Short mmCIF file of C-alpha atoms and ligand atoms in Angstrom, two decimals:
data_model
loop_
_atom_site.label_atom_id
_atom_site.label_comp_id
_atom_site.label_asym_id
_atom_site.label_seq_id
_atom_site.Cartn_x
_atom_site.Cartn_y
_atom_site.Cartn_z
CA UNK A 667 -19.74 -27.37 11.10
CA UNK A 668 -22.52 -26.02 13.28
CA UNK A 669 -19.63 -24.41 15.74
CA UNK A 670 -18.26 -22.78 12.92
CA UNK A 671 -18.86 -18.84 13.07
CA UNK A 672 -20.12 -17.09 9.73
CA UNK A 673 -17.65 -14.04 10.47
CA UNK A 674 -14.93 -12.98 12.79
CA UNK A 675 -13.98 -9.31 12.88
CA UNK A 676 -10.85 -8.64 14.42
CA UNK A 677 -10.38 -5.00 15.44
CA UNK A 678 -13.55 -2.98 16.76
CA UNK A 679 -12.29 0.45 16.23
CA UNK A 680 -14.38 2.73 13.53
CA UNK A 681 -13.79 0.52 10.67
CA UNK A 682 -14.35 -2.83 12.15
CA UNK A 683 -17.08 -1.75 14.26
CA UNK A 684 -18.84 -0.18 11.46
CA UNK A 685 -18.63 -3.48 9.29
CA UNK A 686 -20.21 -5.29 12.18
CA UNK A 687 -23.00 -3.07 12.35
CA UNK A 688 -23.87 -3.05 8.61
CA UNK A 689 -23.80 -6.93 8.61
CA UNK A 690 -26.18 -7.08 11.57
CA UNK A 691 -28.55 -4.89 9.56
CA UNK A 692 -28.24 -7.27 6.90
CA UNK A 693 -29.21 -10.28 8.86
CA UNK A 694 -25.23 -11.33 9.70
CA UNK A 695 -24.12 -11.41 13.21
CA UNK A 696 -20.61 -11.34 13.23
CA UNK A 697 -18.23 -12.07 16.59
CA UNK A 698 -15.77 -9.03 17.24
CA UNK A 699 -12.84 -9.32 19.19
CA UNK A 700 -11.10 -5.80 20.19
CA UNK A 701 -8.00 -5.63 22.19
CA UNK A 702 -8.80 -2.25 23.86
CA UNK A 703 -11.29 -2.03 26.75
CA UNK A 704 -14.64 -0.13 26.86
CA UNK A 705 -14.10 3.64 26.92
CA UNK A 706 -15.19 5.44 30.03
CA UNK A 707 -17.95 7.98 28.94
CA UNK A 708 -17.38 10.37 31.68
CA UNK A 709 -13.40 11.17 30.11
CA UNK A 710 -14.37 10.93 26.48
CA UNK A 711 -17.03 13.65 27.18
CA UNK A 712 -14.93 15.98 29.75
CA UNK A 713 -11.40 15.52 27.71
CA UNK A 714 -10.76 16.94 24.16
CA UNK A 715 -8.51 14.76 21.81
CA UNK A 716 -5.64 16.50 20.13
CA UNK A 717 -6.97 15.36 16.92
CA UNK A 718 -10.22 15.11 14.83
CA UNK A 719 -10.94 13.04 12.00
CA UNK A 720 -12.93 14.80 8.71
CA UNK A 721 -15.52 12.50 8.29
CA UNK A 722 -16.79 12.85 4.44
CA UNK A 723 -20.53 12.96 3.34
CA UNK A 724 -20.41 9.07 2.38
CA UNK A 725 -19.02 8.21 6.11
CA UNK A 726 -21.45 10.26 7.49
CA UNK A 727 -24.00 8.32 5.49
CA UNK A 728 -22.58 5.38 6.57
CA UNK A 729 -22.61 6.09 10.40
CA UNK A 730 -26.07 7.39 9.95
CA UNK A 731 -27.11 4.10 8.22
CA UNK A 732 -26.37 2.07 11.13
CA UNK A 733 -27.60 4.85 14.09
CA UNK A 734 -24.23 5.53 15.32
CA UNK A 735 -24.27 9.30 13.83
CA UNK A 736 -26.94 10.26 16.52
CA UNK A 737 -25.20 8.92 19.30
CA UNK A 738 -22.04 11.16 19.01
CA UNK A 739 -21.47 13.43 21.98
CA UNK A 740 -20.21 16.15 19.67
CA UNK A 741 -19.14 17.19 16.34
CA UNK A 742 -18.45 20.23 14.25
CA UNK A 743 -19.47 20.49 10.78
CA UNK A 744 -17.62 22.37 8.10
CA UNK A 745 -19.15 24.02 5.04
CA UNK A 746 -15.62 25.60 3.53
CA UNK A 747 -12.20 24.71 2.59
CA UNK A 748 -9.36 27.15 2.02
CA UNK A 749 -5.86 25.81 0.83
CA UNK A 750 -3.16 27.87 -0.15
CA UNK A 751 0.56 28.21 -0.75
CA UNK A 752 2.73 30.30 1.73
CA UNK A 753 5.35 30.85 -1.11
CA UNK A 754 3.53 31.53 -4.19
CA UNK A 755 0.20 32.92 -5.47
CA UNK A 756 -1.95 29.98 -5.74
CA UNK A 757 -4.90 29.60 -3.62
CA UNK A 758 -7.98 27.72 -3.90
CA UNK A 759 -11.38 27.90 -1.97
CA UNK A 760 -14.41 25.19 -1.82
CA UNK A 761 -18.01 25.62 -0.15
CA UNK A 762 -18.11 29.07 2.11
CA UNK A 763 -17.91 30.32 5.47
CA UNK A 764 -20.53 30.23 7.93
CA UNK A 765 -21.22 31.88 11.30
CA UNK A 766 -23.64 29.55 12.54
CA UNK A 767 -23.65 25.89 12.72
CA UNK A 768 -24.31 25.18 8.95
CA UNK A 769 -27.39 23.15 7.88
CA UNK A 770 -27.03 19.76 6.59
CA UNK A 771 -27.55 20.89 2.71
CA UNK A 772 -24.28 23.39 3.17
CA UNK A 773 -22.18 20.92 4.86
CA UNK A 774 -19.01 19.43 3.24
CA UNK A 775 -18.46 17.17 6.20
CA UNK A 776 -17.59 17.09 9.85
CA UNK A 777 -14.95 17.07 12.62
CA UNK A 778 -15.00 14.32 15.14
CA UNK A 779 -12.12 13.56 17.78
CA UNK A 780 -11.69 9.59 17.51
CA UNK A 781 -12.37 9.13 21.11
CA UNK A 782 -15.96 10.48 20.82
CA UNK A 783 -16.29 8.37 17.74
CA UNK A 784 -15.12 5.17 19.11
CA UNK A 785 -17.43 5.89 22.03
CA UNK A 786 -20.63 6.20 19.84
CA UNK A 787 -19.41 2.80 18.14
CA UNK A 788 -19.05 0.73 21.04
CA UNK A 789 -22.15 2.15 22.95
CA UNK A 790 -24.05 0.89 19.35
CA UNK A 791 -22.14 -2.52 19.10
CA UNK A 792 -23.20 -3.13 22.76
CA UNK A 793 -26.64 -2.80 22.10
CA UNK A 794 -26.54 -4.30 18.69
CA UNK A 795 -24.37 -7.32 18.21
CA UNK A 796 -24.85 -10.63 20.04
CA UNK A 797 -20.90 -11.52 20.42
CA UNK A 798 -18.66 -8.31 20.78
CA UNK A 799 -15.84 -8.94 22.96
CA UNK A 800 -13.25 -6.45 24.56
CA UNK A 801 -9.79 -6.58 26.02
CA UNK A 802 -9.24 -10.10 24.10
CA UNK A 803 -5.81 -10.90 23.00
CA UNK A 804 -5.66 -12.94 20.07
CA UNK A 805 -2.34 -15.13 19.87
CA UNK A 806 -2.84 -17.45 17.04
CA UNK A 807 -4.68 -16.91 13.59
CA UNK A 808 -4.57 -20.10 11.37
CA UNK A 809 -5.79 -21.01 8.09
CA UNK A 810 -7.34 -24.76 8.00
CA UNK A 811 -9.40 -26.49 5.53
CA UNK A 812 -12.30 -24.27 4.53
CA UNK A 813 -12.24 -22.56 8.22
CA UNK A 814 -9.70 -20.20 10.07
CA UNK A 815 -8.90 -21.28 13.67
CA UNK A 816 -8.53 -18.16 16.17
CA UNK A 817 -6.82 -18.81 19.50
CA UNK A 818 -7.04 -16.68 22.11
CA UNK A 819 -4.63 -16.43 25.15
CA UNK A 820 -7.53 -17.51 27.72
CA UNK A 821 -7.11 -20.77 25.54
CA UNK A 822 -10.59 -20.32 23.57
CA UNK A 823 -10.25 -21.37 20.00
CA UNK A 824 -13.11 -20.25 17.82
CA UNK A 825 -13.52 -21.35 14.18
CA UNK A 826 -14.86 -19.33 11.42
CA UNK A 827 -15.67 -18.89 7.26
CA UNK A 828 -14.49 -15.46 7.24
CA UNK A 829 -11.84 -13.51 9.14
CA UNK A 830 -12.05 -9.74 8.37
CA UNK A 831 -8.86 -8.18 9.86
CA UNK A 832 -9.86 -4.62 10.89
CA UNK A 833 -7.30 -4.39 13.45
CA UNK A 834 -5.28 -1.45 12.56
CA UNK A 835 -2.09 -0.26 10.93
CA UNK A 836 0.12 -3.10 12.87
CA UNK A 837 -2.25 -5.62 11.67
CA UNK A 838 -1.61 -9.12 13.62
CA UNK A 839 -4.16 -10.45 11.18
CA UNK A 840 -2.16 -9.62 8.17
CA UNK A 841 1.02 -10.82 9.28
CA UNK A 842 -0.99 -14.25 10.51
CA UNK A 843 -2.22 -14.62 7.03
CA UNK A 844 1.52 -13.95 5.26
CA UNK A 845 0.10 -10.88 3.57
CA UNK A 846 3.34 -8.52 2.37
CA UNK A 847 3.25 -5.05 3.02
CA UNK A 848 4.62 -2.26 0.84
CA UNK A 849 5.93 0.81 3.25
CA UNK A 850 7.03 4.20 2.35
CA UNK A 851 8.74 5.69 4.81
CA UNK A 852 8.30 9.87 4.71
CA UNK A 853 10.49 10.58 7.51
CA UNK A 854 8.06 12.82 8.30
CA UNK A 855 5.87 13.02 11.55
CA UNK A 856 2.35 14.57 11.92
CA UNK A 857 2.43 17.08 14.95
CA UNK A 858 -1.22 17.65 16.50
CA UNK A 859 -2.99 19.62 19.04
CA UNK A 860 -6.14 21.80 19.92
CA UNK A 861 -5.60 25.61 19.87
CA UNK A 862 -7.95 28.48 20.42
CA UNK A 863 -7.87 31.45 18.17
CA UNK A 864 -8.77 34.98 18.59
CA UNK A 865 -11.00 35.10 15.55
CA UNK A 866 -13.93 32.64 14.35
CA UNK A 867 -12.62 29.85 12.40
CA UNK A 868 -16.34 30.20 10.76
CA UNK A 869 -16.50 26.09 9.96
CA UNK A 870 -13.60 26.54 7.47
CA UNK A 871 -11.30 23.73 7.52
CA UNK A 872 -7.94 25.74 6.06
CA UNK A 873 -4.64 23.81 4.91
CA UNK A 874 -1.20 26.20 4.32
CA UNK A 875 1.57 24.53 2.35
CA UNK A 876 4.71 25.58 3.71
CA UNK A 877 8.29 24.66 3.10
CA UNK A 878 8.45 22.19 5.76
CA UNK A 879 5.29 20.66 4.80
CA UNK A 880 1.31 20.95 4.96
CA UNK A 881 -0.23 22.94 8.01
CA UNK A 882 -4.37 22.15 8.83
CA UNK A 883 -6.18 24.00 10.77
CA UNK A 884 -9.56 22.00 11.43
CA UNK A 885 -12.44 23.34 13.28
CA UNK A 886 -13.57 21.50 16.20
CA UNK A 887 -16.17 21.19 19.06
CA UNK A 888 -15.69 23.20 22.21
CA UNK A 889 -15.99 21.64 25.87
CA UNK A 890 -17.20 25.28 26.95
CA UNK A 891 -19.84 26.79 25.15
CA UNK A 892 -18.54 30.53 25.29
CA UNK A 893 -15.72 29.42 23.39
CA UNK A 894 -17.69 27.51 20.78
CA UNK A 895 -16.46 28.67 17.06
CA UNK A 896 -12.65 29.30 18.27
CA UNK A 897 -11.25 25.90 18.97
CA UNK A 898 -9.31 23.97 15.93
CA UNK A 899 -7.14 20.93 16.03
CA UNK A 900 -3.70 21.42 14.06
CA UNK A 901 -2.06 18.63 12.08
CA UNK A 902 1.15 19.61 11.02
CA UNK A 903 3.38 17.59 8.85
CA UNK A 904 6.91 18.29 9.55
CA UNK A 905 10.12 16.66 9.00
CA UNK A 906 11.08 14.52 12.05
CA UNK A 907 13.77 16.77 13.31
CA UNK A 908 11.37 19.90 13.17
CA UNK A 909 8.76 17.84 14.70
CA UNK A 910 11.04 17.43 17.46
CA UNK A 911 12.17 20.96 17.82
CA UNK A 912 8.51 22.53 17.54
CA UNK A 913 7.30 19.77 19.79
CA UNK A 914 9.41 21.02 22.58
CA UNK A 915 8.79 24.84 22.24
CA UNK A 916 7.08 26.15 25.29
CA UNK A 917 3.51 27.68 25.17
CA UNK A 918 4.41 31.07 24.42
CA UNK A 919 6.81 30.18 21.53
CA UNK A 920 4.58 27.55 20.05
CA UNK A 921 1.42 30.17 19.99
CA UNK A 922 3.72 32.86 18.32
CA UNK A 923 5.17 29.98 15.66
CA UNK A 924 1.70 29.22 14.94
CA UNK A 925 0.50 32.60 14.81
CA UNK A 926 3.20 33.49 12.31
CA UNK A 927 3.13 30.22 10.07
CA UNK A 928 -1.05 30.82 9.70
CA UNK A 929 -0.74 34.32 8.82
CA UNK A 930 -2.38 35.43 11.52
CA UNK A 931 -5.44 34.33 9.23
CA UNK A 932 -7.22 33.61 12.41
CA UNK A 933 -5.62 36.26 14.75
CA UNK A 934 -3.26 35.12 17.79
CA UNK A 935 -3.05 31.68 19.01
CA UNK A 936 -3.91 32.12 22.58
CA UNK A 937 -4.20 28.54 23.74
CA UNK A 938 -2.85 24.86 22.74
CA UNK A 939 -2.97 21.43 24.64
CA UNK A 940 -0.31 19.48 25.07
CA UNK A 941 1.45 18.46 21.36
CA UNK A 942 1.36 14.85 20.13
CA UNK A 943 3.23 13.30 17.51
CA UNK A 944 2.50 10.48 15.09
CA UNK A 945 5.45 9.01 12.80
CA UNK A 946 3.99 8.98 9.03
CA UNK A 947 4.57 5.70 6.65
CA UNK A 948 2.29 5.02 4.12
CA UNK A 949 1.31 1.07 4.03
CA UNK A 950 -0.50 -1.03 1.45
CA UNK A 951 -1.32 -4.52 1.60
CA UNK A 952 -0.09 -6.50 -1.31
CA UNK A 953 -3.74 -8.56 -1.26
CA UNK A 954 -6.45 -7.63 0.62
CA UNK A 955 -8.03 -10.91 0.42
CA UNK A 956 -7.11 -14.48 0.64
CA UNK A 957 -9.70 -17.62 0.62
CA UNK A 958 -11.91 -16.83 3.84
CA UNK A 959 -9.79 -13.78 4.76
CA UNK A 960 -10.54 -10.15 3.94
CA UNK A 961 -8.61 -6.92 5.35
CA UNK A 962 -10.06 -3.60 5.52
CA UNK A 963 -9.02 -0.03 6.95
CA UNK A 964 -5.53 0.54 8.05
CA UNK A 965 -5.04 -2.71 8.13
CA UNK A 966 -5.04 -3.06 4.57
CA UNK A 967 -3.87 0.49 3.55
CA UNK A 968 -2.52 3.67 5.38
CA UNK A 969 -2.20 6.88 3.39
CA UNK A 970 -0.65 10.71 4.35
CA UNK A 971 -2.76 12.42 6.47
CA UNK A 972 -2.60 15.28 3.86
CA UNK A 973 -6.30 14.87 2.56
CA UNK A 974 -7.64 13.44 5.73
CA UNK A 975 -9.20 10.50 4.24
CA UNK A 976 -7.73 7.76 6.19
CA UNK A 977 -10.81 6.70 7.65
CA UNK A 978 -12.91 7.52 5.05
CA UNK A 979 -11.31 5.22 2.77
CA UNK A 980 -11.63 2.12 5.60
CA UNK A 981 -15.58 3.32 6.07
CA UNK A 982 -15.75 2.82 2.11
CA UNK A 983 -13.93 -0.67 2.42
CA UNK A 984 -16.37 -1.36 4.87
CA UNK A 985 -19.48 -0.56 2.63
CA UNK A 986 -18.30 -2.13 -0.38
CA UNK A 987 -17.15 -5.69 1.61
CA UNK A 988 -20.73 -5.70 3.42
CA UNK A 989 -22.47 -4.94 0.13
CA UNK A 990 -20.57 -7.85 -1.58
CA UNK A 991 -20.88 -10.47 1.04
CA UNK A 992 -24.44 -9.51 1.59
CA UNK A 993 -25.27 -9.40 -1.97
CA UNK A 994 -23.86 -13.18 -2.64
CA UNK A 995 -25.77 -14.49 0.84
CA UNK A 996 -28.93 -13.63 -0.70
CA UNK A 997 -27.92 -16.24 -3.51
CA UNK A 998 -27.21 -18.66 -0.91
CA UNK A 999 -23.25 -18.15 -1.08
CA UNK A 1000 -21.23 -17.06 1.91
CA UNK A 1001 -17.75 -15.54 1.77
CA UNK A 1002 -17.00 -17.13 -1.24
CA UNK A 1003 -13.39 -16.40 -2.94
CA UNK A 1004 -15.09 -14.73 -5.81
CA UNK A 1005 -16.83 -12.35 -3.78
CA UNK A 1006 -13.89 -11.60 -1.63
CA UNK A 1007 -12.09 -11.03 -4.82
CA UNK A 1008 -14.59 -8.73 -6.22
CA UNK A 1009 -14.21 -6.79 -2.78
CA UNK A 1010 -10.59 -6.56 -3.62
CA UNK A 1011 -11.13 -5.59 -7.07
CA UNK A 1012 -13.41 -2.66 -6.04
CA UNK A 1013 -11.12 -0.89 -3.51
CA UNK A 1014 -7.34 -1.87 -3.86
CA UNK A 1015 -6.68 0.25 -7.18
CA UNK A 1016 -8.65 2.98 -5.48
CA UNK A 1017 -7.18 3.14 -2.74
CA UNK A 1018 -3.51 2.63 -4.18
CA UNK A 1019 -4.09 5.45 -6.56
CA UNK A 1020 -5.01 7.70 -3.50
CA UNK A 1021 -2.18 6.52 -1.31
CA UNK A 1022 0.30 7.21 -4.46
CA UNK A 1023 -1.13 10.86 -4.92
CA UNK A 1024 -1.18 11.96 -1.66
CA UNK A 1025 2.83 10.90 -1.65
CA UNK A 1026 3.29 12.66 -4.81
CA UNK A 1027 1.17 15.81 -3.43
CA UNK A 1028 3.24 15.45 -0.18
CA UNK A 1029 6.62 15.75 -2.22
CA UNK A 1030 5.50 18.74 -4.52
CA UNK A 1031 4.14 20.63 -1.66
CA UNK A 1032 7.65 20.00 0.22
CA UNK A 1033 10.08 20.99 -2.93
CA UNK A 1034 11.35 24.45 -3.85
CA UNK A 1035 12.38 23.08 -7.00
CA UNK A 1036 11.26 26.22 -9.30
CA UNK A 1037 8.98 24.12 -11.94
CA UNK A 1038 7.46 22.54 -8.99
CA UNK A 1039 6.81 25.80 -7.29
CA UNK A 1040 5.33 27.15 -10.35
CA UNK A 1041 3.29 23.94 -11.13
CA UNK A 1042 1.70 23.43 -8.13
CA UNK A 1043 0.70 27.04 -7.98
CA UNK A 1044 -0.50 27.41 -11.67
CA UNK A 1045 -2.28 24.14 -10.56
CA UNK A 1046 -4.10 25.82 -7.75
CA UNK A 1047 -4.83 28.76 -9.93
CA UNK A 1048 -6.59 26.35 -12.75
CA UNK A 1049 -8.55 24.38 -10.31
CA UNK A 1050 -9.63 27.84 -8.25
CA UNK A 1051 -10.92 29.29 -11.39
CA UNK A 1052 -12.91 26.05 -13.37
CA UNK A 1053 -15.98 25.30 -11.28
CA UNK A 1054 -16.10 21.82 -13.07
CA UNK A 1055 -12.74 21.19 -11.75
CA UNK A 1056 -13.66 22.06 -7.97
CA UNK A 1057 -16.96 20.19 -8.58
CA UNK A 1058 -14.71 16.90 -9.96
CA UNK A 1059 -12.62 16.98 -6.84
CA UNK A 1060 -15.51 17.37 -4.54
CA UNK A 1061 -17.29 14.55 -5.86
CA UNK A 1062 -14.35 12.33 -5.38
CA UNK A 1063 -13.33 13.71 -1.58
CA UNK A 1064 -16.99 13.21 -0.69
CA UNK A 1065 -16.62 9.54 -1.37
CA UNK A 1066 -20.73 9.25 -2.31
CA UNK A 1067 -19.71 7.76 -6.12
CA UNK A 1068 -18.18 4.75 -4.57
CA UNK A 1069 -21.52 4.07 -2.84
CA UNK A 1070 -23.68 4.74 -6.23
CA UNK A 1071 -23.99 0.89 -7.27
CA UNK A 1072 -24.38 -0.41 -3.50
CA UNK A 1073 -27.08 -1.29 -1.28
CA UNK A 1074 -25.74 1.93 0.59
CA UNK A 1075 -26.20 4.22 -2.36
CA UNK A 1076 -27.55 7.76 -1.51
C1 FAD B 1299 -2.08 12.77 12.73
C2 FAD B 1299 -3.28 11.82 11.97
C3 FAD B 1299 -4.18 12.41 11.44
C4 FAD B 1299 -5.49 11.85 10.62
N1 FAD B 1299 -6.40 12.26 10.41
C5 FAD B 1299 -7.56 12.22 9.82
C6 FAD B 1299 -8.61 12.61 9.23
O1 FAD B 1299 -8.57 13.55 9.52
N2 FAD B 1299 -9.34 12.18 8.53
C7 FAD B 1299 -9.36 10.70 8.45
O2 FAD B 1299 -10.25 10.16 7.38
N3 FAD B 1299 -8.47 9.98 8.83
C8 FAD B 1299 -7.38 10.70 9.48
N4 FAD B 1299 -6.34 9.55 10.08
C9 FAD B 1299 -6.51 8.36 9.86
C10 FAD B 1299 -7.04 7.79 10.92
O3 FAD B 1299 -7.12 7.94 11.92
C11 FAD B 1299 -7.08 6.13 10.61
O4 FAD B 1299 -7.44 5.54 8.90
C12 FAD B 1299 -8.46 5.31 11.30
O5 FAD B 1299 -8.30 5.59 12.70
C13 FAD B 1299 -8.03 3.77 10.84
O6 FAD B 1299 -9.37 3.17 11.37
P1 FAD B 1299 -9.14 1.50 11.99
O7 FAD B 1299 -10.33 0.95 12.38
O8 FAD B 1299 -8.94 0.91 10.45
O9 FAD B 1299 -8.20 1.07 12.49
P2 FAD B 1299 -7.74 1.68 14.17
O10 FAD B 1299 -9.09 2.87 14.19
O11 FAD B 1299 -6.37 1.81 14.02
O12 FAD B 1299 -8.76 0.57 15.05
C14 FAD B 1299 -8.07 -0.82 15.21
C15 FAD B 1299 -8.60 -1.69 15.99
O13 FAD B 1299 -8.29 -2.71 16.34
C16 FAD B 1299 -7.65 -3.03 17.82
N5 FAD B 1299 -6.70 -3.96 17.53
C17 FAD B 1299 -5.58 -3.90 17.07
N6 FAD B 1299 -4.84 -5.02 17.57
C18 FAD B 1299 -5.51 -5.94 17.71
C19 FAD B 1299 -5.36 -7.24 18.14
N7 FAD B 1299 -4.19 -7.86 17.96
N8 FAD B 1299 -6.62 -7.88 18.39
C20 FAD B 1299 -7.76 -7.42 18.78
N9 FAD B 1299 -7.93 -6.49 18.26
C21 FAD B 1299 -6.89 -5.19 17.90
C22 FAD B 1299 -7.56 -2.04 18.29
O14 FAD B 1299 -8.26 -1.84 19.60
C23 FAD B 1299 -8.59 -0.80 17.49
O15 FAD B 1299 -9.94 -0.63 18.20
C24 FAD B 1299 -5.30 10.57 10.36
C25 FAD B 1299 -4.29 9.50 11.31
C26 FAD B 1299 -3.37 10.26 11.74
C27 FAD B 1299 -1.89 9.61 12.13
#
């Protein structure tokens, strides 16, 4: 069994990379196989992404644990959140605005462009891991007796006691393991781009619920220091046909539309980068584990981007999986079926509940049925008036509660 590896992670994005680094810190060197090439550092630094990831306090804590956080080329902390209905009176505010970069104690989280985050993770993996391979094509993943066989396009065959599928929404590992998937097609698209507004964002993340769907304004770092505080990434959830129509508008018409739909909250929209569209589908794997195999991140679940939680719940998967694996390893047990089932038990119910509540909110916020409109306004007002509700919401959103009984507790 000497040529059998302890763990092979297929997919070295944020979630797979974080898992590999947490395992390495715990004394387990996993092999990481990724289809993508190493990113070009100069390009990542000089070109802004159209979208950002809203990282929770728990995700930031985990990235600091593996020393990736200090490698980020740029990020934009946010200290407040404002959510309101366009055709109603409900409004809710969390945290507070800030003129300066908020100190860590006032920060709700941070906005980071995906390529900036992936570059930092890749650089850390290159430093820390003994076997990190990029531009790898996996052609077959097969279950043997007590081992998994991984066949690569160059003819290499790897044998491992544990396969971790971290290969994103269209997971090949999930397919090869015959794990079924539940899919909910929202028939919506996420329209995203970076915009510059006339007024400062003041480190506030904003979300307006329009008839067509939620429109989010997320503060992002600027490439030009003189424009710092004026750039935001938008994520606009729209029915497919609206997304097509808005994406095709010329710059002037698009700026005007956004200015109007945002109630001039940030003054005129002055600039917008080319628009990108993402089809929105919720996906949930029916199982997260099989003997010797675990799915994490988008390979296991994809939720509506409404709450900006997709990658955060993936990072919590990584933390819980590493916690149970490293805990049992100290007792001399590696990747036993019961260890993996404890991971599934601690993550699947929570992730499914998050997915269903995002789908329900998405429906509530786009419907114009009077009782639903009333309920959502009433709901927002109730939450706004009760500090205890807000605290409960924030403690759910920051993810720290999930880490409480693990070796990564804050
Ligand atoms: C419009 C939009 C906005 C979003 N906003 C937010 C937000 O604000 N906050 C948030 O938390 N989340 C957000 N998300 C979700 C977030 O982008 C994902 O949850 C996150 O990227 C998932 O990370 P992952 O590592 O699981 O998968 P991925 O990032 O997809 O990484 C998968 C990795 O696997 C590799 N791979 C794929 N196939 C193979 C293969 N066959 N062999 C080897 N390697 C392979 C890829 O190269 C890649 O490196 C948003 C999503 C969308 C669409």
